[in-house]
mmCIF file of C-alpha atoms (C1' of nucleotides) in Angstrom:
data_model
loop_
_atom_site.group_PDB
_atom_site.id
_atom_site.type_symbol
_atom_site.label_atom_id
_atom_site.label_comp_id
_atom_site.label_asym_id
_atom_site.label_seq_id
_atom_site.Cartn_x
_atom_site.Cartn_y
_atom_site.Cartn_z
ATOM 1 C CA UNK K 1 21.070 -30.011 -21.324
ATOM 2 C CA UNK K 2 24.002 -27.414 -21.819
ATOM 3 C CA UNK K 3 23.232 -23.884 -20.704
ATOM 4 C CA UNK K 4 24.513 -21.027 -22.251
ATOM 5 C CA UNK K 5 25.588 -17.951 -20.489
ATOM 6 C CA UNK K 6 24.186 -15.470 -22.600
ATOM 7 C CA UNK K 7 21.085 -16.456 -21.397
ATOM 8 C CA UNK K 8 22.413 -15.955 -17.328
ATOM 9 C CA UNK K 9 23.208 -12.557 -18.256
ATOM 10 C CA UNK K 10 19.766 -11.923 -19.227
ATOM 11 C CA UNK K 11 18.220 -13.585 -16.348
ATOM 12 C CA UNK K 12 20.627 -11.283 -14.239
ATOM 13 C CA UNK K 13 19.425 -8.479 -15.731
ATOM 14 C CA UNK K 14 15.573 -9.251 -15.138
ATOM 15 C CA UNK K 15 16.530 -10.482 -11.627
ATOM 16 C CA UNK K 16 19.329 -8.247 -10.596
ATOM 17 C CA UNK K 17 17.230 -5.881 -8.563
ATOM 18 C CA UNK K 18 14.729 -8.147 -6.820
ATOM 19 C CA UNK K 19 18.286 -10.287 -5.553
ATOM 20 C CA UNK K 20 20.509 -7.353 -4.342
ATOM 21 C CA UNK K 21 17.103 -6.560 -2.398
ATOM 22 C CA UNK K 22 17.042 -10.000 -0.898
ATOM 23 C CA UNK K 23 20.850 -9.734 -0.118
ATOM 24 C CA UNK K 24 20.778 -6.495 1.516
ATOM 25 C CA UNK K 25 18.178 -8.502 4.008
ATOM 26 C CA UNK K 26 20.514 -10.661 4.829
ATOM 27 C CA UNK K 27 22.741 -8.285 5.711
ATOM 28 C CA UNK K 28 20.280 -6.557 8.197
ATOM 29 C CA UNK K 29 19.650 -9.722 9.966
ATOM 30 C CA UNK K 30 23.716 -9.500 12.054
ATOM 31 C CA UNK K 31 22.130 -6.487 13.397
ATOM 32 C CA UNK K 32 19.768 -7.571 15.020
ATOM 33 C CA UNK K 33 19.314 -10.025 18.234
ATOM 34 C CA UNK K 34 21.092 -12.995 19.103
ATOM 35 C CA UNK K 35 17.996 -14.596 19.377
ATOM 36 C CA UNK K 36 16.946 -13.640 15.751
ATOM 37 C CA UNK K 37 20.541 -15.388 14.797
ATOM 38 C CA UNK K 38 19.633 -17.967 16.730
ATOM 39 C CA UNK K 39 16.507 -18.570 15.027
ATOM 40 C CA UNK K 40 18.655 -18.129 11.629
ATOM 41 C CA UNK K 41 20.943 -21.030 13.056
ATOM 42 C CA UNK K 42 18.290 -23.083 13.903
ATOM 43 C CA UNK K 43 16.336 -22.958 10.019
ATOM 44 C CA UNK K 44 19.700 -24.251 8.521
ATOM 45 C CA UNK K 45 20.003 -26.858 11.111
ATOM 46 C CA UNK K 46 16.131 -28.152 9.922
ATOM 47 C CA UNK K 47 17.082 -27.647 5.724
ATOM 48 C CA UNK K 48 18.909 -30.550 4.845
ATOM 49 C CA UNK K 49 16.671 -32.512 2.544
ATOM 50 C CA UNK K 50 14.138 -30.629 4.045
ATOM 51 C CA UNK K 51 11.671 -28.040 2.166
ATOM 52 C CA UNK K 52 13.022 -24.664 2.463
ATOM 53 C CA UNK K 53 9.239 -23.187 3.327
ATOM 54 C CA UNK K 54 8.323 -26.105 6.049
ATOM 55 C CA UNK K 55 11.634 -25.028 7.484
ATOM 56 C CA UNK K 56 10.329 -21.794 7.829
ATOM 57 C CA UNK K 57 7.096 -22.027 8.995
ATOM 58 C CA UNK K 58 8.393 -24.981 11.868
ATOM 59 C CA UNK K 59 10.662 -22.325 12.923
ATOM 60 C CA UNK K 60 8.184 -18.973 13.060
ATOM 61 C CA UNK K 61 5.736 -21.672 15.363
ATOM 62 C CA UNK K 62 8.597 -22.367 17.702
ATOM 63 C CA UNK K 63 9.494 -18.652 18.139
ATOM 64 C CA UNK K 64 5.706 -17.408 18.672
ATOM 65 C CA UNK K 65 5.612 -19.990 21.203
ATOM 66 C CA UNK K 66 9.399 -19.465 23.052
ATOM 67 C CA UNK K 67 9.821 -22.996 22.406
ATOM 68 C CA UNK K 68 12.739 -22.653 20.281
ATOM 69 C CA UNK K 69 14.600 -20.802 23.694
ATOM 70 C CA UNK K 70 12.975 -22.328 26.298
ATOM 71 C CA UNK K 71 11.423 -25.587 25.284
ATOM 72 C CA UNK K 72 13.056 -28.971 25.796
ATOM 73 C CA UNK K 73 13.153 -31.781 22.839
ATOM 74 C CA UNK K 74 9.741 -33.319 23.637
ATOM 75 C CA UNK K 75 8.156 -29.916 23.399
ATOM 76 C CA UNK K 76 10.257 -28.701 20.230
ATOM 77 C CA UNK K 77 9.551 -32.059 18.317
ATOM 78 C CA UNK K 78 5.871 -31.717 17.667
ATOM 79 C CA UNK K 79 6.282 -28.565 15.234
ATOM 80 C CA UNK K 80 8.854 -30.349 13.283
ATOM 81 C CA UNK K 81 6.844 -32.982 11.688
ATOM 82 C CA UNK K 82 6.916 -31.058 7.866
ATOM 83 C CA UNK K 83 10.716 -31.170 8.336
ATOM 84 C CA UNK K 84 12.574 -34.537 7.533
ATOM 85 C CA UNK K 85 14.931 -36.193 10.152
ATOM 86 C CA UNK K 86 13.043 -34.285 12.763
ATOM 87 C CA UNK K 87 14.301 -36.322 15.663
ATOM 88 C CA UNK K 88 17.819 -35.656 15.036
ATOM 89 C CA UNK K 89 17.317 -32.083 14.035
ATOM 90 C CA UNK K 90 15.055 -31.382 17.511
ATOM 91 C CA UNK K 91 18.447 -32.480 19.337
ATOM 92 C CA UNK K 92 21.006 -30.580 17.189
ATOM 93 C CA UNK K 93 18.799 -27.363 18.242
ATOM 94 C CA UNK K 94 18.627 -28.551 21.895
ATOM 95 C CA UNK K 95 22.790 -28.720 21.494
ATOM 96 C CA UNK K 96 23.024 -26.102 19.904
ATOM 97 C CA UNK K 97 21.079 -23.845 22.686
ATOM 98 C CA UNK K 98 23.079 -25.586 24.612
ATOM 99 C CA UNK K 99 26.648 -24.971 23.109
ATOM 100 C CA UNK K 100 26.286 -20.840 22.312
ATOM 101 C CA UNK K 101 24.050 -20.303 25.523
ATOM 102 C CA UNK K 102 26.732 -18.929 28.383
ATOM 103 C CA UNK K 103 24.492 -18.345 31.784
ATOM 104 C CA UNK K 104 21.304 -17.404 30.936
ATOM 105 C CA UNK K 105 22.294 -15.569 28.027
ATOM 106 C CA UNK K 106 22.453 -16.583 23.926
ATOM 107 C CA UNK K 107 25.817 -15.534 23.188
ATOM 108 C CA UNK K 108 26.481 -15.838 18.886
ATOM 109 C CA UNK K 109 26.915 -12.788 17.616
ATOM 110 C CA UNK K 110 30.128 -12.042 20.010
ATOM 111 C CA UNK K 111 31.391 -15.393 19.373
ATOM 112 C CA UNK K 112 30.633 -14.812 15.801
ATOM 113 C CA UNK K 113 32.915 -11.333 15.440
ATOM 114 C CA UNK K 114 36.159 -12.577 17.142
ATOM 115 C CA UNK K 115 36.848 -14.667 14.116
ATOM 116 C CA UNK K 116 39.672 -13.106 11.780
ATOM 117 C CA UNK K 117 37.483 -13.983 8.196
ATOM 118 C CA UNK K 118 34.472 -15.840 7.388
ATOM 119 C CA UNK K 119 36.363 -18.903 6.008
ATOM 120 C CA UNK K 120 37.763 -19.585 9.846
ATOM 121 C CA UNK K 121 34.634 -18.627 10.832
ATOM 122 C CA UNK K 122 32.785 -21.526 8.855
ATOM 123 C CA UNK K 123 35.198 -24.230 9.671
ATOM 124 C CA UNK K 124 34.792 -23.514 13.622
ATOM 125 C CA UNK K 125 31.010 -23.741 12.799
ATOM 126 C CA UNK K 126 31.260 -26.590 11.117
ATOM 127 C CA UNK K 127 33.337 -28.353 14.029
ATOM 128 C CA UNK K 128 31.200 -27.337 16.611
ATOM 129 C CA UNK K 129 27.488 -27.167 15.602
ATOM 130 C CA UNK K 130 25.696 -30.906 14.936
ATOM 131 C CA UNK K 131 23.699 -30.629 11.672
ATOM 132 C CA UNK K 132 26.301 -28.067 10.642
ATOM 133 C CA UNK K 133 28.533 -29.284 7.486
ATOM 134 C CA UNK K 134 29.768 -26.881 5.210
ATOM 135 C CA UNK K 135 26.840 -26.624 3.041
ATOM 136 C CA UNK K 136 24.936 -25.354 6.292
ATOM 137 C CA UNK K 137 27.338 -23.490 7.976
ATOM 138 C CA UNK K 138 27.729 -21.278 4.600
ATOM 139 C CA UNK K 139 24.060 -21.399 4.285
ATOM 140 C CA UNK K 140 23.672 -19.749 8.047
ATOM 141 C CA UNK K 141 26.227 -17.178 7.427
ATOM 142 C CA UNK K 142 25.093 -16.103 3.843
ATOM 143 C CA UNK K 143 21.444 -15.644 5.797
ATOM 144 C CA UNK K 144 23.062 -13.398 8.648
ATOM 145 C CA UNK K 145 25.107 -11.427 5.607
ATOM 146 C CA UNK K 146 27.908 -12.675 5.687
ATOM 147 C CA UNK K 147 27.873 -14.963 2.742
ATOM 148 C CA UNK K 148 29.751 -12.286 0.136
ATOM 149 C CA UNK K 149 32.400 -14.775 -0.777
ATOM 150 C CA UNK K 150 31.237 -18.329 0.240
ATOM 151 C CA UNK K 151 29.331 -20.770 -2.041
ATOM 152 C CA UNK K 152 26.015 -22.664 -0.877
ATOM 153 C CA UNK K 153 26.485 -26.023 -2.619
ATOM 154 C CA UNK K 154 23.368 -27.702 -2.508
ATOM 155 C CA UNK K 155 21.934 -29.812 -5.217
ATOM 156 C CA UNK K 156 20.509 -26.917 -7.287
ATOM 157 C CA UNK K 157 23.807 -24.645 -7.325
ATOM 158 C CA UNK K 158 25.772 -28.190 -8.150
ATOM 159 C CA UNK K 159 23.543 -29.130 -10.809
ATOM 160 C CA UNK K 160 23.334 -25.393 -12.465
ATOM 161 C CA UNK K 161 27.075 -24.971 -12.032
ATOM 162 C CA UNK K 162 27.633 -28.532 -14.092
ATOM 163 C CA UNK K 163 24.774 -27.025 -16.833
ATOM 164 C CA UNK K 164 27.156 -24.258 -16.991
ATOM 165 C CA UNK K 165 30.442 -26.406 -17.685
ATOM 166 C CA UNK K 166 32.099 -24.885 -14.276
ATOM 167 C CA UNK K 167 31.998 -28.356 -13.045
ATOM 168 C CA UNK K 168 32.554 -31.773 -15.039
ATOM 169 C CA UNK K 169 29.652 -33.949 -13.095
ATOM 170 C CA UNK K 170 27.812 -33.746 -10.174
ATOM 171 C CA UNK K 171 29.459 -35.223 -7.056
ATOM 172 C CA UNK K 172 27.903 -38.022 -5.983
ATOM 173 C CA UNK K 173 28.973 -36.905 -2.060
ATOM 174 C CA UNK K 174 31.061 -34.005 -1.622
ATOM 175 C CA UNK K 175 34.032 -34.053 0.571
ATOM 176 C CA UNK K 176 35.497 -30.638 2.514
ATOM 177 C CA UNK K 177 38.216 -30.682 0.232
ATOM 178 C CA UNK K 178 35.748 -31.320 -2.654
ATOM 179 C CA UNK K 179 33.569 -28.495 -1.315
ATOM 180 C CA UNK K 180 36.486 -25.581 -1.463
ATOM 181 C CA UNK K 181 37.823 -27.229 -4.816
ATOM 182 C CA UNK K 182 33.768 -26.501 -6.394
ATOM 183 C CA UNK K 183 33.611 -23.078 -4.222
ATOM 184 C CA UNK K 184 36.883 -22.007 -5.578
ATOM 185 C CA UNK K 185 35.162 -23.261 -9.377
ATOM 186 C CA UNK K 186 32.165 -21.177 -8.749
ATOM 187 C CA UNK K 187 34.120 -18.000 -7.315
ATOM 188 C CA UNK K 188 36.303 -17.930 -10.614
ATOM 189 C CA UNK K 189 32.971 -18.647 -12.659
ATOM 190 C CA UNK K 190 31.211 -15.497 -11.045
ATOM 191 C CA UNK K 191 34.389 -13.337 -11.691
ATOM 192 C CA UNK K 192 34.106 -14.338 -15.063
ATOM 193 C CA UNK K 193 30.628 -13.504 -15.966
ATOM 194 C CA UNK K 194 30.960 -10.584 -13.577
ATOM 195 C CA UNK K 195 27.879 -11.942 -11.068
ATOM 196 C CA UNK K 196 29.189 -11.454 -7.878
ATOM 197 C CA UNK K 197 29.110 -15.164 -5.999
ATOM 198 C CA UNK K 198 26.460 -14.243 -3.429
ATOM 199 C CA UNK K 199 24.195 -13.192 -6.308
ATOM 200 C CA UNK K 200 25.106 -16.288 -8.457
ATOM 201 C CA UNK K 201 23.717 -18.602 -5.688
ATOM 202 C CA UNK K 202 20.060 -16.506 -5.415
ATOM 203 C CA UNK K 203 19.740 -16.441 -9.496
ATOM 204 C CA UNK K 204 20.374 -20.610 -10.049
ATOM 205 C CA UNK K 205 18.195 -21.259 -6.740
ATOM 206 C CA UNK K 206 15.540 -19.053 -7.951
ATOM 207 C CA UNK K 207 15.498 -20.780 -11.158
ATOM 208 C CA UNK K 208 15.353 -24.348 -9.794
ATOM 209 C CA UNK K 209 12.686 -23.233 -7.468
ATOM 210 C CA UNK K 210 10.987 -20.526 -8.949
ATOM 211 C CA UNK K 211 11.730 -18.442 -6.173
ATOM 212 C CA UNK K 212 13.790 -15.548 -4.176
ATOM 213 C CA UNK K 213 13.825 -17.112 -0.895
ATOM 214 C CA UNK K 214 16.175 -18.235 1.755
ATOM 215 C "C1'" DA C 1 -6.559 -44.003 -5.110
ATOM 216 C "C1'" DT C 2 -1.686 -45.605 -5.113
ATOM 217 C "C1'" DA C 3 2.839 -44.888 -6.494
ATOM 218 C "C1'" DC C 4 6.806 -42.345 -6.661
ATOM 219 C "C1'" DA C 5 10.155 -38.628 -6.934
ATOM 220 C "C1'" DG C 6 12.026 -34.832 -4.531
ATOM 221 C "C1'" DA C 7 12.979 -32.053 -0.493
ATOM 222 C "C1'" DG C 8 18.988 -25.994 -0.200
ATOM 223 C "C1'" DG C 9 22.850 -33.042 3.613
ATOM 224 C "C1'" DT C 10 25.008 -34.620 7.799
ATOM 225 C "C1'" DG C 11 26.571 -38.031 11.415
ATOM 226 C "C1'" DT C 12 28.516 -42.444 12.239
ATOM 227 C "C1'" DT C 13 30.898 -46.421 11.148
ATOM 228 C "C1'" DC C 14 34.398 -49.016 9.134
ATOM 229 C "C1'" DC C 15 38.593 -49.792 6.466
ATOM 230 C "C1'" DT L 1 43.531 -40.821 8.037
ATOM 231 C "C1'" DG L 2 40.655 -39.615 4.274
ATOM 232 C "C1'" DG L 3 36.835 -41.306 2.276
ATOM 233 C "C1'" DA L 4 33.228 -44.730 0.863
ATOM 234 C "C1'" DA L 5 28.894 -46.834 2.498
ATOM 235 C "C1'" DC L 6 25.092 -46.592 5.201
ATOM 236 C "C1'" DA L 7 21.653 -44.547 8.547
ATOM 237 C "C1'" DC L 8 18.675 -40.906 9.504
ATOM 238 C "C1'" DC L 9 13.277 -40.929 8.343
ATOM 239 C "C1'" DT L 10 8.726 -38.266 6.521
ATOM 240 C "C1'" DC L 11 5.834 -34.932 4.235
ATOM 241 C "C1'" DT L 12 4.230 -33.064 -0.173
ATOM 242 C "C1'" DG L 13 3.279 -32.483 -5.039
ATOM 243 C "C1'" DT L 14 2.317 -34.814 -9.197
ATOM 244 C "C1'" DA L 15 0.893 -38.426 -12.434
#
DNA sequence: ATACAGAGGTGTTCC
DNA sequence: TGGAACACCTCTGTA
């Protein structure tokens, strides 16, 4: 069924407050530990297909237990049974300790800030963190605050943005090249309507979901 | 109770 | 070499 964007406007209106809340969050989150980015990384490794809440709660477990920066894959695994493809996700955290750990030390938010912009930024990500495409990596750096002018294409935004006529049909996959093309799509869109992209994402998730979350 | 859809996709393989 | 096809794999909510 077509959607009309009158009605986005006034669902912008009603929500506008509650999301630029939720945003400015985000933003507080690069200012605080590696670990805590870290722990950010790690809940967009475990989303894919994966309830956003489970996600959540299997990650809060494996901090209040140091598990998720000490513990190997046999001890990570058991608190990942809500989260789907748990085996392969335990070892893309294990890697991932692995790859942004230098000595002793989690190193992310320095590796982070010597990229130029964010779009450099995600394809490094991308390359270099398993679990990471570029649904994730924009996911991870929209919940550190730095998602201002990325897209999180996931089934909801894809689905909303072909309601909204941005986008002809829904992809059956979506390619990198895809990806920009439908980020570039949405940008435009949000320009248009005057909802700034970052905000655009939390409105159509909230309204597939019900919820503000993350 | 049993069935079934849906869960913020990505890695690997093969051509 | 870019992109299809397939593998990964299980919990939860709803009818």
């Amino acid at each position: 069924m077509p959607k009309f964007v009158n009605d986005l406007l006034r669902t912008y209106v009603t929500k506008r407050s509650a999301v630029k809340k939720r945003l400015q969050e985000f933003k507080h989150v690069f200012n605080e530990s590696d670990e805590r980015l870290f722990a950010e990384l790690c809940f967009c490794i475990c989303t894919p297909q994966s309830k956003a809440k489970s996600c959540d709660l299997a990650i809060n477990a494996l901090l209040k237990n140091n598990y998720l920066f000490t513990g190997n894959a046999k001890q990570i695994r058991p608190f990942m049974n809500a989260v789907r493809f748990a085996d392969n996700k335990t070892s893309y955290i294990v890697e991932a300790r692995n790859f942004f750990t230098e000595g002793e030390e989690l190193t992310i938010k320095e590796r982070i800030t010597s990229f130029s912009d964010v779009f450099k930024l995600r394809e490094w990500l991308v390359e270099n963190v398993k679990g990471f495409g570029m649904k994730e990596a924009s996911h991870f750096l929209r919940n550190i605050g730095m998602g201002d002018n990325i897209a999180i294409l996931d089934r909801h935004i894809l689905k909303n943005l072909y309601e909204y006529g941005v986008i002809d049909e829904v992809p059956e996959c979506i390619t990198k090249k895809l990806y920009l093309e439908i980020e570039e799509k949405m940008r435009v869109f949000s320009k248009t309507i005057g909802i700034p992209l970052d905000e655009l994402d939390l409105i159509f998730w909230s309204e597939e979901t019900g919820v503000i979350f993350k």
